[in-house]
CSV table of C-alpha atoms in Angstrom, one decimal:
chain,number,residue,atom,x,y,z
S,21,MET,CA,66.3,114.8,98.3
S,22,GLU,CA,65.4,112.6,101.3
S,23,THR,CA,66.9,113.6,104.7
S,24,ILE,CA,67.8,111.4,107.7
S,25,ASP,CA,69.0,112.6,111.1
S,26,ILE,CA,72.0,111.3,113.0
S,27,PRO,CA,70.1,109.1,115.5
S,28,ALA,CA,68.2,107.4,112.6
S,29,ALA,CA,71.4,106.9,110.5
S,30,ARG,CA,73.2,105.5,113.6
S,31,ARG,CA,70.5,103.0,114.4
S,32,LEU,CA,70.2,102.0,110.7
S,33,ALA,CA,74.0,101.5,110.5
S,34,LEU,CA,73.9,99.2,113.6
S,35,CYS,CA,71.0,97.3,112.1
S,36,CYS,CA,72.6,96.8,108.7
S,37,ALA,CA,75.8,95.7,110.5
S,38,GLY,CA,74.0,93.0,112.3
S,39,LEU,CA,74.4,94.6,115.7
S,40,LEU,CA,70.8,94.9,116.6
S,41,LYS,CA,68.2,92.2,116.2
S,42,PRO,CA,69.4,90.2,113.2
S,43,ASP,CA,66.1,89.7,111.4
S,44,TRP,CA,65.4,93.5,111.3
S,45,ALA,CA,67.7,93.7,108.4
S,46,GLY,CA,67.6,90.2,107.1
S,47,PHE,CA,70.8,89.4,108.9
S,48,PRO,CA,71.5,85.7,109.8
S,49,ARG,CA,70.5,84.6,113.3
S,50,PRO,CA,73.3,83.3,115.5
S,51,ASP,CA,73.6,79.5,115.1
S,52,ALA,CA,76.5,77.5,116.5
S,53,THR,CA,74.7,74.3,117.4
S,54,SER,CA,77.1,72.4,115.2
S,55,GLU,CA,80.2,73.1,113.1
S,56,VAL,CA,78.1,72.9,109.9
S,57,ALA,CA,75.6,75.3,111.3
S,58,ALA,CA,78.3,77.7,112.6
S,59,ARG,CA,80.1,77.6,109.3
S,60,GLN,CA,76.9,78.4,107.4
S,61,ALA,CA,76.1,81.3,109.8
S,62,ALA,CA,79.7,82.7,109.3
S,63,HIS,CA,79.2,82.5,105.5
S,64,ALA,CA,75.9,84.3,105.9
S,65,VAL,CA,77.5,87.1,107.8
S,66,ILE,CA,80.2,87.5,105.2
S,67,GLY,CA,77.5,87.4,102.5
S,68,ARG,CA,75.7,90.4,104.1
S,69,PHE,CA,78.8,92.6,103.9
S,70,GLY,CA,80.3,91.0,100.8
S,71,TYR,CA,83.7,90.8,102.6
S,72,LEU,CA,85.4,89.8,105.8
S,73,GLN,CA,88.7,91.7,106.3
S,74,LEU,CA,91.7,89.7,107.4
S,75,ASP,CA,94.3,90.8,109.8
S,76,THR,CA,97.3,89.0,111.4
S,77,VAL,CA,97.2,90.5,114.9
S,78,SER,CA,96.1,87.9,117.5
S,79,ILE,CA,97.3,89.4,120.8
S,80,ALA,CA,93.7,89.7,122.1
S,81,GLY,CA,93.2,86.0,121.7
S,82,ALA,CA,91.5,86.1,118.2
S,83,ARG,CA,92.2,87.8,115.0
S,84,SER,CA,89.9,90.5,113.6
S,85,HIS,CA,87.9,88.2,111.3
S,86,ALA,CA,87.1,85.9,114.2
S,87,ILE,CA,86.1,88.9,116.4
S,88,VAL,CA,83.8,90.3,113.8
S,89,LEU,CA,82.0,86.9,113.6
S,90,LEU,CA,81.9,86.6,117.4
S,91,SER,CA,80.3,90.0,117.8
S,92,ARG,CA,77.4,88.8,115.5
S,93,LEU,CA,77.2,85.1,116.3
S,94,GLY,CA,77.8,85.1,120.0
S,95,PRO,CA,80.1,83.3,122.4
S,96,ASP,CA,79.0,79.8,121.2
S,97,PHE,CA,80.8,80.4,117.9
S,98,ASP,CA,84.2,78.9,118.1
S,99,PRO,CA,86.8,81.5,117.1
S,100,MET,CA,89.1,78.7,115.8
S,101,LEU,CA,86.5,77.9,113.2
S,102,ALA,CA,87.1,81.4,111.8
S,103,GLU,CA,90.7,80.5,111.0
S,104,GLU,CA,89.5,77.5,108.9
S,105,LEU,CA,86.8,79.0,106.8
S,106,LEU,CA,88.9,79.2,103.6
S,107,GLN,CA,89.2,75.6,102.5
S,108,PRO,CA,88.7,73.7,99.2
S,109,GLY,CA,85.0,73.2,98.6
S,110,GLN,CA,83.9,76.2,100.7
S,111,PRO,CA,82.0,79.0,99.0
S,112,LEU,CA,84.7,81.7,99.7
S,113,PHE,CA,87.8,83.1,97.9
S,114,GLU,CA,90.5,85.4,99.1
S,115,TYR,CA,91.1,88.6,97.3
S,116,TRP,CA,91.4,92.4,97.5
S,117,GLY,CA,88.0,93.6,98.7
S,118,HIS,CA,88.1,96.3,101.3
S,119,GLU,CA,91.6,95.1,102.1
S,120,VAL,CA,92.7,91.5,101.9
S,121,CYS,CA,89.4,89.7,102.5
S,122,TRP,CA,87.4,86.5,102.3
S,123,ILE,CA,84.6,87.1,99.8
S,124,PRO,CA,81.7,85.0,98.8
S,125,LEU,CA,82.6,82.8,95.8
S,126,GLU,CA,79.6,84.0,93.8
S,127,MET,CA,81.3,87.5,93.7
S,128,TYR,CA,84.4,86.2,91.9
S,129,PRO,CA,83.1,87.4,88.5
S,130,LEU,CA,82.7,91.0,89.9
S,131,PHE,CA,86.4,91.4,90.4
S,132,ASP,CA,87.5,90.7,86.8
S,133,PHE,CA,88.1,94.4,86.4
S,134,ARG,CA,90.5,94.5,89.4
S,135,ARG,CA,92.4,91.4,88.3
S,136,LYS,CA,93.0,93.2,85.0
S,137,GLU,CA,94.0,96.4,86.7
S,138,PHE,CA,96.4,94.5,89.0
S,139,ARG,CA,98.4,93.0,86.2
S,140,HIS,CA,100.6,95.8,87.4
S,141,HIS,CA,100.7,95.4,91.1
S,142,PRO,CA,99.4,98.5,92.9
S,143,TRP,CA,102.6,98.7,95.1
S,144,TRP,CA,105.3,97.1,93.0
S,145,GLY,CA,104.3,97.9,89.5
S,146,ASP,CA,105.0,95.3,86.7
S,147,LEU,CA,106.8,92.9,89.1
S,148,VAL,CA,106.0,89.9,86.9
S,149,GLY,CA,107.3,91.6,83.8
S,150,GLU,CA,110.5,92.5,85.6
S,151,HIS,CA,111.0,89.0,87.0
S,152,PRO,CA,109.6,86.7,84.3
S,153,ARG,CA,111.8,83.8,85.2
S,154,VAL,CA,110.8,83.8,88.9
S,155,ALA,CA,107.1,84.0,87.8
S,156,ALA,CA,107.5,81.1,85.3
S,157,ASP,CA,109.4,79.0,87.9
S,158,LEU,CA,106.7,79.6,90.5
S,159,LEU,CA,103.8,78.7,88.1
S,160,ARG,CA,105.7,75.6,86.9
S,161,ARG,CA,106.5,74.4,90.4
S,162,ILE,CA,102.9,74.7,91.5
S,163,ARG,CA,101.6,73.1,88.4
S,164,ASP,CA,103.9,70.1,88.6
S,165,ASP,CA,104.3,69.7,92.4
S,166,GLY,CA,101.0,70.9,93.7
S,167,PRO,CA,99.9,73.7,96.1
S,168,LEU,CA,102.7,75.7,97.7
S,169,ARG,CA,102.7,77.3,101.1
S,170,SER,CA,104.1,80.8,101.3
S,171,VAL,CA,106.5,79.7,104.1
S,172,ASP,CA,108.0,77.1,101.8
S,173,MET,CA,109.0,79.5,99.0
S,174,GLU,CA,112.7,79.7,98.3
S,175,GLY,CA,114.7,82.8,99.1
S,176,ARG,CA,116.3,84.5,102.0
S,177,GLY,CA,114.2,85.5,105.0
S,178,SER,CA,112.8,88.9,105.4
S,179,ARG,CA,112.1,91.2,108.4
S,180,GLY,CA,109.0,93.0,107.3
S,181,TRP,CA,106.2,93.5,104.8
S,182,TRP,CA,108.3,95.8,102.6
S,183,ASP,CA,111.3,93.4,102.5
S,184,LEU,CA,109.5,90.3,101.5
S,185,LYS,CA,111.3,87.5,99.6
S,186,LEU,CA,111.1,88.1,95.9
S,187,ALA,CA,109.3,84.8,95.4
S,188,LYS,CA,106.6,85.9,97.9
S,189,ARG,CA,106.2,89.2,96.2
S,190,VAL,CA,105.9,87.6,92.8
S,191,ALA,CA,103.4,85.1,94.1
S,192,THR,CA,101.3,88.0,95.5
S,193,ALA,CA,101.4,89.8,92.2
S,194,LEU,CA,100.3,86.6,90.4
S,195,TRP,CA,97.5,86.2,92.9
S,196,SER,CA,96.5,89.8,92.5
S,197,SER,CA,96.2,89.4,88.7
S,198,GLY,CA,94.3,86.1,88.9
S,199,LYS,CA,97.0,83.7,87.8
S,200,LEU,CA,97.2,82.1,91.2
S,201,ALA,CA,94.6,81.8,94.0
S,202,ILE,CA,94.7,81.1,97.7
S,203,ARG,CA,93.6,77.5,98.2
S,204,GLU,CA,93.5,77.6,101.9
S,205,ARG,CA,95.0,79.1,105.1
S,206,ARG,CA,96.6,76.9,107.8
S,207,ARG,CA,97.7,78.7,110.9
S,208,PHE,CA,97.0,81.8,108.9
S,209,GLN,CA,99.7,80.9,106.3
S,210,ARG,CA,98.6,81.1,102.7
S,211,THR,CA,98.7,78.1,100.3
S,212,TYR,CA,98.9,79.1,96.7
S,213,ASP,CA,97.6,77.0,93.8
S,214,LEU,CA,96.7,77.6,90.1
S,215,THR,CA,93.5,79.5,89.9
S,216,GLU,CA,91.8,76.8,87.7
S,217,ARG,CA,92.3,74.3,90.5
S,218,VAL,CA,90.7,76.5,93.1
S,219,ILE,CA,88.0,78.5,91.4
S,220,ASP,CA,85.4,76.5,89.4
S,221,GLU,CA,85.2,77.3,85.7
S,222,ALA,CA,81.5,78.3,86.2
S,223,TRP,CA,82.8,81.4,88.1
S,224,ARG,CA,85.9,82.0,86.0
S,225,SER,CA,84.1,81.9,82.6
S,226,ARG,CA,81.5,84.6,83.2
S,227,PRO,CA,83.3,87.9,84.1
S,228,VAL,CA,81.0,90.8,84.8
S,229,PRO,CA,81.6,94.0,82.9
S,230,LYS,CA,83.2,96.7,85.0
S,231,ARG,CA,80.3,99.1,85.0
S,232,GLU,CA,77.9,96.4,86.2
S,233,ALA,CA,80.4,95.1,88.7
S,234,LEU,CA,80.8,98.6,90.2
S,235,GLU,CA,77.0,99.1,90.5
S,236,ARG,CA,76.6,95.8,92.3
S,237,LEU,CA,79.5,96.5,94.7
S,238,LEU,CA,78.2,99.9,95.6
S,239,GLN,CA,74.8,98.5,96.3
S,240,LEU,CA,76.3,95.8,98.5
S,241,ALA,CA,78.3,98.5,100.3
S,242,LEU,CA,75.0,100.4,101.1
S,243,GLN,CA,73.5,97.1,102.2
S,244,GLY,CA,76.1,96.9,104.9
S,245,HIS,CA,76.2,100.6,105.8
S,246,GLY,CA,72.7,101.9,105.7
S,247,TRP,CA,73.2,105.5,104.9
S,248,ALA,CA,76.7,106.5,103.6
S,249,THR,CA,78.5,109.2,101.7
S,250,ALA,CA,79.8,108.6,98.2
S,251,GLY,CA,83.4,108.5,99.6
S,252,THR,CA,82.5,105.8,102.1
S,253,LEU,CA,80.9,103.7,99.4
S,254,ALA,CA,84.0,103.9,97.2
S,255,ARG,CA,86.4,103.2,100.0
S,256,THR,CA,84.4,100.1,101.0
S,257,TRP,CA,85.9,98.4,98.0
S,258,ARG,CA,88.9,100.7,97.5
S,259,LEU,CA,87.6,101.8,94.1
S,260,SER,CA,90.0,104.0,92.2
S,261,LEU,CA,87.3,106.3,90.9
S,262,GLY,CA,87.7,110.1,90.5
S,263,PRO,CA,84.9,112.2,91.9
S,264,ALA,CA,83.3,112.9,88.5
S,265,GLU,CA,83.3,109.2,87.5
S,266,ARG,CA,82.0,108.1,90.9
S,267,ASN,CA,79.2,110.7,91.0
S,268,ALA,CA,78.1,109.9,87.4
S,269,LEU,CA,77.9,106.2,88.3
S,270,LEU,CA,75.8,107.0,91.4
S,271,ARG,CA,73.5,109.2,89.4
S,272,ASP,CA,73.0,106.4,86.9
S,273,MET,CA,72.2,104.1,89.7
S,274,GLU,CA,69.7,106.6,91.0
S,275,GLU,CA,68.0,106.8,87.6
S,276,LYS,CA,67.6,103.1,87.6
S,277,GLY,CA,66.0,103.2,91.1
S,278,LEU,CA,68.8,101.2,92.7
S,279,ILE,CA,69.7,103.9,95.2
S,280,ALA,CA,68.3,107.2,96.5
S,281,PRO,CA,70.1,110.4,97.4
S,282,CYS,CA,69.8,111.2,101.1
S,283,ALA,CA,71.3,113.9,103.2
S,284,LEU,CA,72.3,113.6,106.8
S,285,ALA,CA,71.1,116.4,108.9
S,286,VAL,CA,74.1,117.2,111.2
S,287,GLY,CA,72.7,120.3,113.0
S,288,GLY,CA,72.9,124.0,112.5
S,289,GLY,CA,71.1,123.6,109.2
S,290,LYS,CA,74.0,121.7,107.7
S,291,ARG,CA,73.5,118.6,105.7
S,292,THR,CA,76.0,115.9,104.5
S,293,PRO,CA,75.1,114.5,101.1
S,294,GLY,CA,74.9,110.8,100.9
S,295,TRP,CA,73.0,107.8,99.6
S,296,ILE,CA,70.7,105.1,100.8
S,297,LEU,CA,68.9,102.0,99.5
S,298,PRO,CA,65.2,103.0,98.9
S,299,HIS,CA,63.8,100.3,101.3
S,300,HIS,CA,66.1,101.4,104.0
S,301,LEU,CA,64.2,104.7,104.4
S,302,LYS,CA,61.2,102.7,105.7
S,303,LEU,CA,63.5,100.6,107.9
S,304,ALA,CA,65.1,103.7,109.4
S,305,GLU,CA,61.7,105.0,110.3
S,306,ARG,CA,60.7,101.7,112.0
S,307,LEU,CA,63.9,101.7,114.0
S,308,ARG,CA,63.0,105.0,115.7
S,309,ARG,CA,60.7,102.9,118.0
S,310,VAL,CA,63.5,100.5,119.0
S,311,ARG,CA,65.2,100.8,122.3
S,312,PRO,CA,68.4,98.7,122.2
S,313,ARG,CA,69.5,97.2,125.6
S,314,ARG,CA,72.4,99.1,126.9
S,315,GLU,CA,73.6,96.7,129.6
S,316,GLN,CA,74.5,94.0,127.1
S,317,GLY,CA,77.8,95.1,125.7
S,318,THR,CA,79.7,93.7,122.7
S,319,LEU,CA,83.4,94.0,121.9
S,320,LEU,CA,84.1,95.1,118.3
S,321,SER,CA,87.3,94.5,116.3
S,322,PRO,CA,89.1,97.8,115.4
S,323,PHE,CA,88.7,96.6,111.8
S,324,ASP,CA,84.9,96.0,112.1
S,325,PRO,CA,82.9,97.1,109.1
S,326,LEU,CA,81.1,99.5,111.4
S,327,LEU,CA,84.4,101.2,112.4
S,328,TRP,CA,87.0,101.4,109.7
S,329,ASP,CA,85.7,104.8,108.4
S,330,ARG,CA,86.9,107.0,111.1
S,331,GLY,CA,85.1,110.1,109.9
S,332,ARG,CA,81.8,108.3,109.7
S,333,VAL,CA,82.2,106.9,113.2
S,334,ALA,CA,82.8,110.4,114.5
S,335,GLU,CA,79.8,111.8,112.7
S,336,LEU,CA,77.3,109.0,113.7
S,337,PHE,CA,78.6,108.0,117.2
S,338,GLY,CA,80.7,111.0,118.4
S,339,PHE,CA,83.5,108.5,118.9
S,340,ASP,CA,87.2,109.0,117.9
S,341,GLN,CA,88.1,105.6,116.5
S,342,VAL,CA,91.9,105.4,116.6
S,343,LEU,CA,94.2,102.6,115.7
S,344,GLU,CA,97.5,102.7,117.6
S,345,ILE,CA,99.2,99.5,116.5
S,346,PHE,CA,101.8,101.4,114.5
S,347,LYS,CA,102.5,104.0,117.2
S,348,PRO,CA,105.5,103.7,119.6
S,349,ALA,CA,104.2,102.5,123.0
S,350,ALA,CA,105.0,105.8,124.6
S,351,ARG,CA,102.7,107.7,122.2
S,352,ARG,CA,99.7,105.4,122.6
S,353,ARG,CA,96.7,106.9,124.4
S,354,TYR,CA,94.5,103.9,124.6
S,355,GLY,CA,96.6,100.8,123.8
S,356,TYR,CA,98.1,98.6,121.2
S,357,TYR,CA,95.0,96.6,120.1
S,358,CYS,CA,92.1,98.7,121.4
S,359,MET,CA,88.6,97.3,121.0
S,360,PRO,CA,85.6,99.6,121.3
S,361,VAL,CA,82.6,98.4,123.4
S,362,LEU,CA,79.2,98.8,121.9
S,363,ALA,CA,76.3,99.2,124.4
S,364,GLY,CA,72.9,99.5,122.8
S,365,GLU,CA,73.6,102.2,120.2
S,366,ARG,CA,76.5,103.9,121.9
S,367,LEU,CA,80.2,103.2,121.9
S,368,VAL,CA,80.8,103.5,125.6
S,369,ALA,CA,84.4,102.4,126.2
S,370,ARG,CA,87.5,101.0,124.6
S,371,VAL,CA,89.6,98.1,126.1
S,372,ASP,CA,93.1,96.9,125.3
S,373,LEU,CA,93.3,93.1,125.9
S,374,LYS,CA,96.0,90.5,126.0
S,375,ALA,CA,95.2,86.8,125.9
S,376,GLU,CA,97.6,84.7,128.1
S,377,ARG,CA,96.8,81.2,127.0
S,378,LYS,CA,99.2,79.3,129.2
S,379,GLN,CA,97.7,81.0,132.3
S,380,GLY,CA,94.2,80.7,130.9
S,381,ILE,CA,93.7,84.5,131.4
S,382,LEU,CA,92.2,87.3,129.4
S,383,ARG,CA,94.1,90.3,130.8
S,384,THR,CA,92.7,93.8,130.5
S,385,LEU,CA,95.8,96.1,130.0
S,386,ALA,CA,93.7,99.3,129.8
S,387,LEU,CA,90.1,100.3,130.0
S,388,HIS,CA,88.9,103.8,129.0
S,389,PHE,CA,85.2,104.9,129.3
S,390,GLU,CA,83.8,107.6,127.2
S,391,ASP,CA,82.7,110.5,129.3
S,392,PRO,CA,82.9,113.5,127.1
S,393,MET,CA,80.8,115.6,129.5
S,394,GLY,CA,83.1,114.9,132.4
S,395,LYS,CA,80.4,113.1,134.3
S,396,ALA,CA,80.9,109.9,136.3
S,397,VAL,CA,80.8,106.6,134.4
S,398,ARG,CA,77.3,105.3,134.1
S,399,ARG,CA,76.4,102.1,136.0
S,400,GLU,CA,74.9,100.6,132.8
S,401,ASP,CA,78.1,101.4,130.9
S,402,ARG,CA,80.2,99.5,133.5
S,403,ALA,CA,77.7,96.6,133.2
S,404,ALA,CA,78.0,96.6,129.5
S,405,VAL,CA,81.7,96.4,129.6
S,406,GLY,CA,81.6,93.6,132.1
S,407,HIS,CA,79.1,91.7,129.9
S,408,ALA,CA,81.3,92.3,126.8
S,409,LEU,CA,84.4,91.0,128.5
S,410,SER,CA,82.6,88.0,130.0
S,411,ARG,CA,81.1,87.1,126.6
S,412,TYR,CA,84.4,87.4,124.8
S,413,GLY,CA,86.3,85.5,127.5
S,414,THR,CA,83.7,82.7,127.3
S,415,ALA,CA,84.2,82.4,123.6
S,416,LEU,CA,88.0,82.2,124.0
S,417,ARG,CA,87.7,79.9,127.1
S,418,LEU,CA,89.7,82.3,129.1
S,419,SER,CA,89.0,83.9,132.5
S,420,ALA,CA,88.9,87.7,132.7
S,421,ALA,CA,91.7,89.1,134.9
S,422,PRO,CA,91.6,92.4,136.8
S,423,GLU,CA,92.4,95.5,134.8
S,424,ALA,CA,95.9,96.9,134.9
S,425,GLY,CA,94.6,100.3,134.2
S,426,ARG,CA,91.3,102.0,133.7
S,427,ARG,CA,89.6,105.4,133.5
């Protein structure tokens, strides 16, 4: 079995995530010279991971999917464009990937197995079977009257995700099973339409068998991660595989030469078993000679592909990635929407931001530097945070305001 150490795995992860020089891992170069070029660059980023996770929170001035693209494509990329990527004629579709994601249209056939599994909704069970009249009325209304926005569905209002209107829940179930598709989003509101009017028959008519689909999804997960454990790979796509089935699948892929077993040396003679794409072993070795610039910081979304696996982040970066959105304010340590700051190959700080559009201000509510050894904050770390905030503020066309709190 091959072995990789933590510094090499960390640098490989950053490279595969597009956070080092783009061309080192075949990542698209930033290009926002025109809307067409910017849109193509955004699609290329999504294609590298296979997904772009969506999230509703916009308190920091942009939603997660825009922040992920900004961190790769730079401040010239218009974050408002990220809100309009899903439109008729664009090579994307919306579906359950890592979570709700925008996914390259060419991957639509890979999710045939999930659409079949989700005929019984993973949360609500056989919702369509329990409410056939509501489902039939929704399908008939959309067929006869055209696309339907979620905000225009009939039913009494709701106060939260678990108390949605019945029509919205049924629409979600029909979308999950492939009967409906998301035609577009406007102001982050979904517009539902019949799948055959959104997804071209060329993609609908050639579903990929589950086994082949799983292999391709796991390869794509490794393309975005570099080195990863079997658990991380399965969680990338929320695959409902038991350990025995998952490990057998990975061993079959190894026999085909698609992936290679690779252990992470974590110190004290201990090794964490994992997997890697064969050509990434050479890339990891070349990256040992790289010295990323530490003073040029980048803000990362808390839902960034690099960060969502908390255990992996702790192992590779020594960083406790926490999400405190759902905590009461009094119990938060870092802030409501805390964004880590990447400087070179280190996560050096985390910042809680609030965009105040009317005042034209990007306000820093809290700033916490990482100083596990109790030492003074490094000058280059402060410079990296300043650079990251300036870069982000420029993209949002907001001026950075003094921090309300920092450590």
